[in-house]
């Protein structure tokens, strides 16, 4: 694309947008409008609502309109590194979404609509580098969530509904004002403690039950040890990666591993 085709910086026309459509390695259509100095959500792209992926990251956008819900086929939405302080309620209608990255914005807890709970298929949500002082319990309704980013916020606790997500594998909660280290073990126990506890002696358990209990104990010990030490930076190649500096800042903390 030549300089004349791009037009003034931040001005997106339908022609420009069409030239920014790429085909991903798995054959999906991605509209990549990242790093283009965009200040206002370009309404012309609503005419390209058949794309599978939309990248508006690293721009100057402050508001996402309700009309974004017209992207009904969208499975991947990257809005990181803008100035967004609120997500529209209509985002709950985008039920095909698998990946949502809104990290490094100006989001507060009030800016997260309860309609997020309607994203029943979503697997990855990154809310890091914002101004969240609480996590909406509605995220606990997203049973397909595998990965959640909550790093670099103002959080002091994590709702039990998040800790009980059945498929959660990676949770990044680094650099939040959580309890002090000597209180952290109690904090972790409080979100992992079962409602009912039955105590039996090892000799009364069959081999399979004893092995299951030992595996569960080992898993809890790993969680406790990881929380009490500074985790090393890990790269997960199977994570759908944002083409951004957010990729470097997402040190996911492993909460559970396949047994």
CSV table of C-alpha atoms in Angstrom, one decimal:
chain,number,residue,atom,x,y,z
A,1,UNK,CA,0.0,0.0,0.0
A,2,UNK,CA,1.5,3.4,-1.0
A,3,UNK,CA,1.5,6.4,1.2
A,4,UNK,CA,-1.2,8.1,-1.0
A,5,UNK,CA,-3.5,5.1,-0.5
A,6,UNK,CA,-3.2,5.3,3.2
A,7,UNK,CA,-4.4,8.9,3.3
A,8,UNK,CA,-4.1,11.1,6.5
A,9,UNK,CA,-2.8,9.2,9.5
A,10,UNK,CA,-5.7,7.9,11.5
A,11,UNK,CA,-8.2,8.2,8.6
A,12,UNK,CA,-9.5,4.8,7.6
A,13,UNK,CA,-11.6,4.5,4.4
A,14,UNK,CA,-13.3,1.4,3.2
A,15,UNK,CA,-10.6,1.0,0.5
A,16,UNK,CA,-7.8,1.2,3.0
A,17,UNK,CA,-9.6,-1.3,5.3
A,18,UNK,CA,-10.1,-3.8,2.4
A,19,UNK,CA,-6.4,-3.6,1.7
A,20,UNK,CA,-5.7,-4.5,5.3
A,21,UNK,CA,-7.4,-7.8,5.2
A,22,UNK,CA,-5.1,-10.8,5.5
A,23,UNK,CA,-5.5,-14.5,5.4
A,24,UNK,CA,-4.2,-16.3,8.5
A,25,UNK,CA,-2.3,-19.6,8.4
A,26,UNK,CA,-5.5,-21.5,9.2
A,27,UNK,CA,-7.5,-19.8,6.4
A,28,UNK,CA,-9.3,-17.1,8.5
A,29,UNK,CA,-9.8,-13.5,7.4
A,30,UNK,CA,-8.1,-11.0,9.6
A,31,UNK,CA,-8.7,-7.2,9.4
A,32,UNK,CA,-5.5,-5.7,10.7
A,33,UNK,CA,-5.7,-2.0,11.5
A,34,UNK,CA,-3.2,-1.9,14.3
A,35,UNK,CA,-0.7,0.9,14.7
A,36,UNK,CA,-2.5,3.3,12.4
A,37,UNK,CA,-3.1,6.3,14.7
A,38,UNK,CA,-6.9,5.7,14.6
A,39,UNK,CA,-8.7,8.0,17.1
A,40,UNK,CA,-12.3,7.0,16.4
A,41,UNK,CA,-13.7,3.5,15.7
A,42,UNK,CA,-14.0,3.5,11.8
A,43,UNK,CA,-17.7,2.9,11.0
A,44,UNK,CA,-16.8,1.9,7.4
A,45,UNK,CA,-15.4,-1.4,8.6
A,46,UNK,CA,-18.9,-2.5,9.6
A,47,UNK,CA,-19.3,-3.3,5.9
A,48,UNK,CA,-16.5,-5.9,6.3
A,49,UNK,CA,-18.3,-7.7,9.1
A,50,UNK,CA,-17.7,-11.1,7.6
A,51,UNK,CA,-14.1,-11.2,8.9
A,52,UNK,CA,-13.1,-13.7,11.5
A,53,UNK,CA,-10.5,-11.6,13.3
A,54,UNK,CA,-10.2,-7.9,14.0
A,55,UNK,CA,-7.1,-6.1,15.2
A,56,UNK,CA,-7.4,-2.5,16.3
A,57,UNK,CA,-4.6,-2.6,18.8
A,58,UNK,CA,-2.1,0.2,19.5
A,59,UNK,CA,-4.2,3.0,18.3
A,60,UNK,CA,-5.8,6.0,20.1
A,61,UNK,CA,-9.4,4.8,20.3
A,62,UNK,CA,-11.4,5.9,23.3
A,63,UNK,CA,-14.8,4.3,22.6
A,64,UNK,CA,-16.1,1.1,21.1
A,65,UNK,CA,-19.6,1.5,19.7
A,66,UNK,CA,-22.5,-0.8,20.2
A,67,UNK,CA,-22.5,-1.5,16.5
A,68,UNK,CA,-19.4,-3.7,16.9
A,69,UNK,CA,-21.8,-6.5,17.6
A,70,UNK,CA,-22.4,-6.6,13.8
A,71,UNK,CA,-19.3,-8.7,13.6
A,72,UNK,CA,-21.2,-11.9,14.3
A,73,UNK,CA,-18.5,-14.2,12.9
A,74,UNK,CA,-15.7,-12.7,14.9
A,75,UNK,CA,-13.7,-15.2,16.8
A,76,UNK,CA,-10.7,-13.0,17.7
A,77,UNK,CA,-10.8,-9.3,18.9
A,78,UNK,CA,-7.7,-7.4,19.8
A,79,UNK,CA,-8.2,-3.9,21.3
A,80,UNK,CA,-5.2,-3.7,23.5
A,81,UNK,CA,-3.1,-0.5,24.0
A,82,UNK,CA,-5.8,2.1,23.3
A,83,UNK,CA,-7.7,4.5,25.7
A,84,UNK,CA,-10.9,2.5,26.1
A,85,UNK,CA,-12.6,3.0,29.5
A,86,UNK,CA,-15.8,1.0,28.8
A,87,UNK,CA,-16.9,-1.9,26.8
A,88,UNK,CA,-20.3,-1.8,25.1
A,89,UNK,CA,-23.1,-4.0,26.4
A,90,UNK,CA,-23.6,-5.3,22.9
A,91,UNK,CA,-20.3,-7.2,23.2
A,92,UNK,CA,-22.4,-10.0,24.8
A,93,UNK,CA,-24.0,-10.6,21.4
A,94,UNK,CA,-20.6,-11.6,19.9
A,95,UNK,CA,-21.0,-15.2,20.9
A,96,UNK,CA,-18.5,-16.6,18.4
A,97,UNK,CA,-15.6,-14.9,20.2
A,98,UNK,CA,-12.9,-17.2,21.4
A,99,UNK,CA,-10.2,-14.5,22.2
A,100,UNK,CA,-10.6,-11.0,23.6
A,101,UNK,CA,-7.7,-8.8,24.4
A,102,UNK,CA,-8.4,-5.4,26.0
A,103,UNK,CA,-5.2,-5.1,28.0
A,104,UNK,CA,-3.4,-1.8,28.4
A,105,UNK,CA,-6.5,0.5,28.3
A,106,UNK,CA,-8.3,2.7,30.8
A,107,UNK,CA,-10.9,0.1,31.9
A,108,UNK,CA,-12.4,0.2,35.4
A,109,UNK,CA,-14.6,-2.4,37.0
A,110,UNK,CA,-17.7,-0.4,36.1
A,111,UNK,CA,-16.6,-0.4,32.5
A,112,UNK,CA,-17.1,-4.2,32.2
A,113,UNK,CA,-20.7,-5.0,31.3
A,114,UNK,CA,-22.5,-7.9,32.9
A,115,UNK,CA,-23.3,-9.0,29.3
A,116,UNK,CA,-19.7,-10.5,29.1
A,117,UNK,CA,-21.3,-13.6,30.7
A,118,UNK,CA,-23.0,-14.3,27.4
A,119,UNK,CA,-19.7,-15.1,25.7
A,120,UNK,CA,-20.2,-18.8,26.3
A,121,UNK,CA,-17.5,-19.9,23.9
A,122,UNK,CA,-14.7,-17.6,24.8
A,123,UNK,CA,-11.4,-19.2,25.9
A,124,UNK,CA,-9.0,-16.4,26.4
A,125,UNK,CA,-9.6,-13.0,28.0
A,126,UNK,CA,-6.9,-10.5,28.8
A,127,UNK,CA,-7.9,-7.6,31.1
A,128,UNK,CA,-4.4,-6.8,32.3
A,129,UNK,CA,-2.8,-3.3,32.6
A,130,UNK,CA,-6.1,-1.6,33.4
A,131,UNK,CA,-7.6,0.0,36.5
A,132,UNK,CA,-9.8,-2.8,37.8
A,133,UNK,CA,-10.3,-2.9,41.5
A,134,UNK,CA,-12.6,-5.9,41.4
A,135,UNK,CA,-13.2,-8.8,39.0
A,136,UNK,CA,-16.9,-9.2,37.9
A,137,UNK,CA,-18.2,-12.5,39.2
A,138,UNK,CA,-20.0,-12.8,35.8
A,139,UNK,CA,-16.7,-14.1,34.4
A,140,UNK,CA,-17.3,-17.2,36.5
A,141,UNK,CA,-20.1,-18.0,34.1
A,142,UNK,CA,-17.7,-18.5,31.2
A,143,UNK,CA,-17.1,-22.2,31.6
A,144,UNK,CA,-14.9,-22.5,28.5
A,145,UNK,CA,-12.3,-20.1,29.7
A,146,UNK,CA,-8.8,-21.5,29.6
A,147,UNK,CA,-6.7,-18.4,30.1
A,148,UNK,CA,-7.4,-15.1,32.0
A,149,UNK,CA,-5.1,-12.1,32.3
A,150,UNK,CA,-5.7,-9.8,35.3
A,151,UNK,CA,-2.1,-8.6,35.8
A,152,UNK,CA,-1.2,-5.0,36.6
A,153,UNK,CA,-4.5,-3.9,38.0
A,154,UNK,CA,-5.8,-2.8,41.5
A,155,UNK,CA,-7.1,-6.2,42.6
A,156,UNK,CA,-7.0,-7.3,46.2
A,157,UNK,CA,-8.8,-10.6,45.7
A,158,UNK,CA,-10.1,-13.0,43.1
A,159,UNK,CA,-13.7,-14.2,43.2
A,160,UNK,CA,-14.2,-17.9,44.0
A,161,UNK,CA,-16.2,-18.2,40.8
A,162,UNK,CA,-13.0,-17.6,38.9
A,163,UNK,CA,-10.9,-20.1,40.8
A,164,UNK,CA,-13.6,-22.7,40.1
A,165,UNK,CA,-13.7,-22.4,36.4
A,166,UNK,CA,-13.6,-26.0,35.2
A,167,UNK,CA,-11.2,-25.5,32.2
A,168,UNK,CA,-9.0,-22.7,33.6
A,169,UNK,CA,-5.3,-23.5,32.9
A,170,UNK,CA,-3.5,-20.2,33.1
A,171,UNK,CA,-4.2,-17.1,35.2
A,172,UNK,CA,-1.9,-14.1,35.3
A,173,UNK,CA,-2.5,-12.0,38.5
A,174,UNK,CA,0.9,-10.5,38.9
A,175,UNK,CA,1.5,-7.0,40.1
A,176,UNK,CA,-1.7,-6.5,42.0
A,177,UNK,CA,-2.0,-5.3,45.6
A,178,UNK,CA,-2.8,-8.7,47.0
A,179,UNK,CA,-2.2,-9.7,50.7
A,180,UNK,CA,1.3,-9.7,52.0
A,181,UNK,CA,3.4,-12.9,51.6
A,182,UNK,CA,2.7,-14.1,55.1
A,183,UNK,CA,-1.0,-13.8,54.4
A,184,UNK,CA,-0.9,-15.2,50.9
A,185,UNK,CA,-1.1,-18.8,51.9
A,186,UNK,CA,-4.3,-18.2,53.8
A,187,UNK,CA,-5.6,-16.2,50.9
A,188,UNK,CA,-5.0,-19.1,48.4
A,189,UNK,CA,-6.5,-21.6,50.8
A,190,UNK,CA,-9.7,-19.5,51.1
A,191,UNK,CA,-10.4,-19.7,47.3
A,192,UNK,CA,-9.4,-23.3,47.0
A,193,UNK,CA,-11.0,-24.8,50.2
A,194,UNK,CA,-13.7,-27.4,49.4
A,195,UNK,CA,-17.2,-27.0,50.9
A,196,UNK,CA,-17.1,-30.4,52.5
A,197,UNK,CA,-14.1,-32.2,54.0
A,198,UNK,CA,-14.0,-35.9,54.9
A,199,UNK,CA,-11.1,-37.4,56.8
A,200,UNK,CA,-10.1,-41.0,56.6
A,201,UNK,CA,-6.9,-43.0,57.2
A,202,UNK,CA,-4.7,-44.1,54.3
A,203,UNK,CA,-5.3,-47.8,55.2
A,204,UNK,CA,-9.0,-47.3,54.6
A,205,UNK,CA,-8.6,-46.1,51.0
A,206,UNK,CA,-8.3,-48.3,47.9
A,207,UNK,CA,-5.2,-47.9,45.8
A,208,UNK,CA,-7.0,-45.8,43.1
A,209,UNK,CA,-8.5,-43.4,45.7
A,210,UNK,CA,-5.2,-43.0,47.6
A,211,UNK,CA,-3.4,-42.2,44.3
A,212,UNK,CA,-6.2,-39.6,43.5
A,213,UNK,CA,-5.8,-38.0,46.9
A,214,UNK,CA,-2.0,-37.8,46.6
A,215,UNK,CA,-2.2,-36.2,43.1
A,216,UNK,CA,-4.7,-33.6,44.4
A,217,UNK,CA,-2.3,-32.9,47.4
A,218,UNK,CA,0.7,-32.5,45.0
A,219,UNK,CA,-1.3,-30.1,42.8
A,220,UNK,CA,-2.2,-27.9,45.8
A,221,UNK,CA,1.4,-27.9,46.9
A,222,UNK,CA,2.5,-26.7,43.5
A,223,UNK,CA,0.0,-23.9,43.6
A,224,UNK,CA,1.2,-22.8,47.1
A,225,UNK,CA,4.9,-23.0,46.1
A,226,UNK,CA,4.3,-21.0,42.9
A,227,UNK,CA,2.4,-18.3,44.8
A,228,UNK,CA,5.2,-17.9,47.4
A,229,UNK,CA,7.9,-17.5,44.8
A,230,UNK,CA,8.5,-15.2,41.9
A,231,UNK,CA,7.4,-17.2,38.8
A,232,UNK,CA,9.8,-17.4,35.9
A,233,UNK,CA,8.7,-16.0,32.6
A,234,UNK,CA,7.2,-18.7,30.4
A,235,UNK,CA,6.2,-18.7,26.8
A,236,UNK,CA,3.2,-20.7,25.7
A,237,UNK,CA,3.4,-21.4,22.0
A,238,UNK,CA,-0.2,-22.6,21.8
A,239,UNK,CA,-1.6,-19.3,23.0
A,240,UNK,CA,-3.2,-17.2,20.3
A,241,UNK,CA,-0.6,-14.4,20.4
A,242,UNK,CA,-1.4,-10.7,20.0
A,243,UNK,CA,1.0,-9.1,17.5
A,244,UNK,CA,2.1,-6.6,20.2
A,245,UNK,CA,4.1,-5.7,23.2
A,246,UNK,CA,1.3,-7.4,25.2
A,247,UNK,CA,2.8,-10.7,24.1
A,248,UNK,CA,5.9,-9.9,26.1
A,249,UNK,CA,4.0,-8.8,29.2
A,250,UNK,CA,1.7,-11.8,29.5
A,251,UNK,CA,3.5,-14.2,32.0
A,252,UNK,CA,0.7,-16.6,32.6
A,253,UNK,CA,0.6,-18.3,35.9
A,254,UNK,CA,-0.2,-22.0,35.7
A,255,UNK,CA,-3.0,-22.9,38.0
A,256,UNK,CA,-3.5,-26.5,36.9
A,257,UNK,CA,-1.9,-29.0,34.7
A,258,UNK,CA,-3.2,-32.1,33.0
A,259,UNK,CA,-2.7,-35.2,35.2
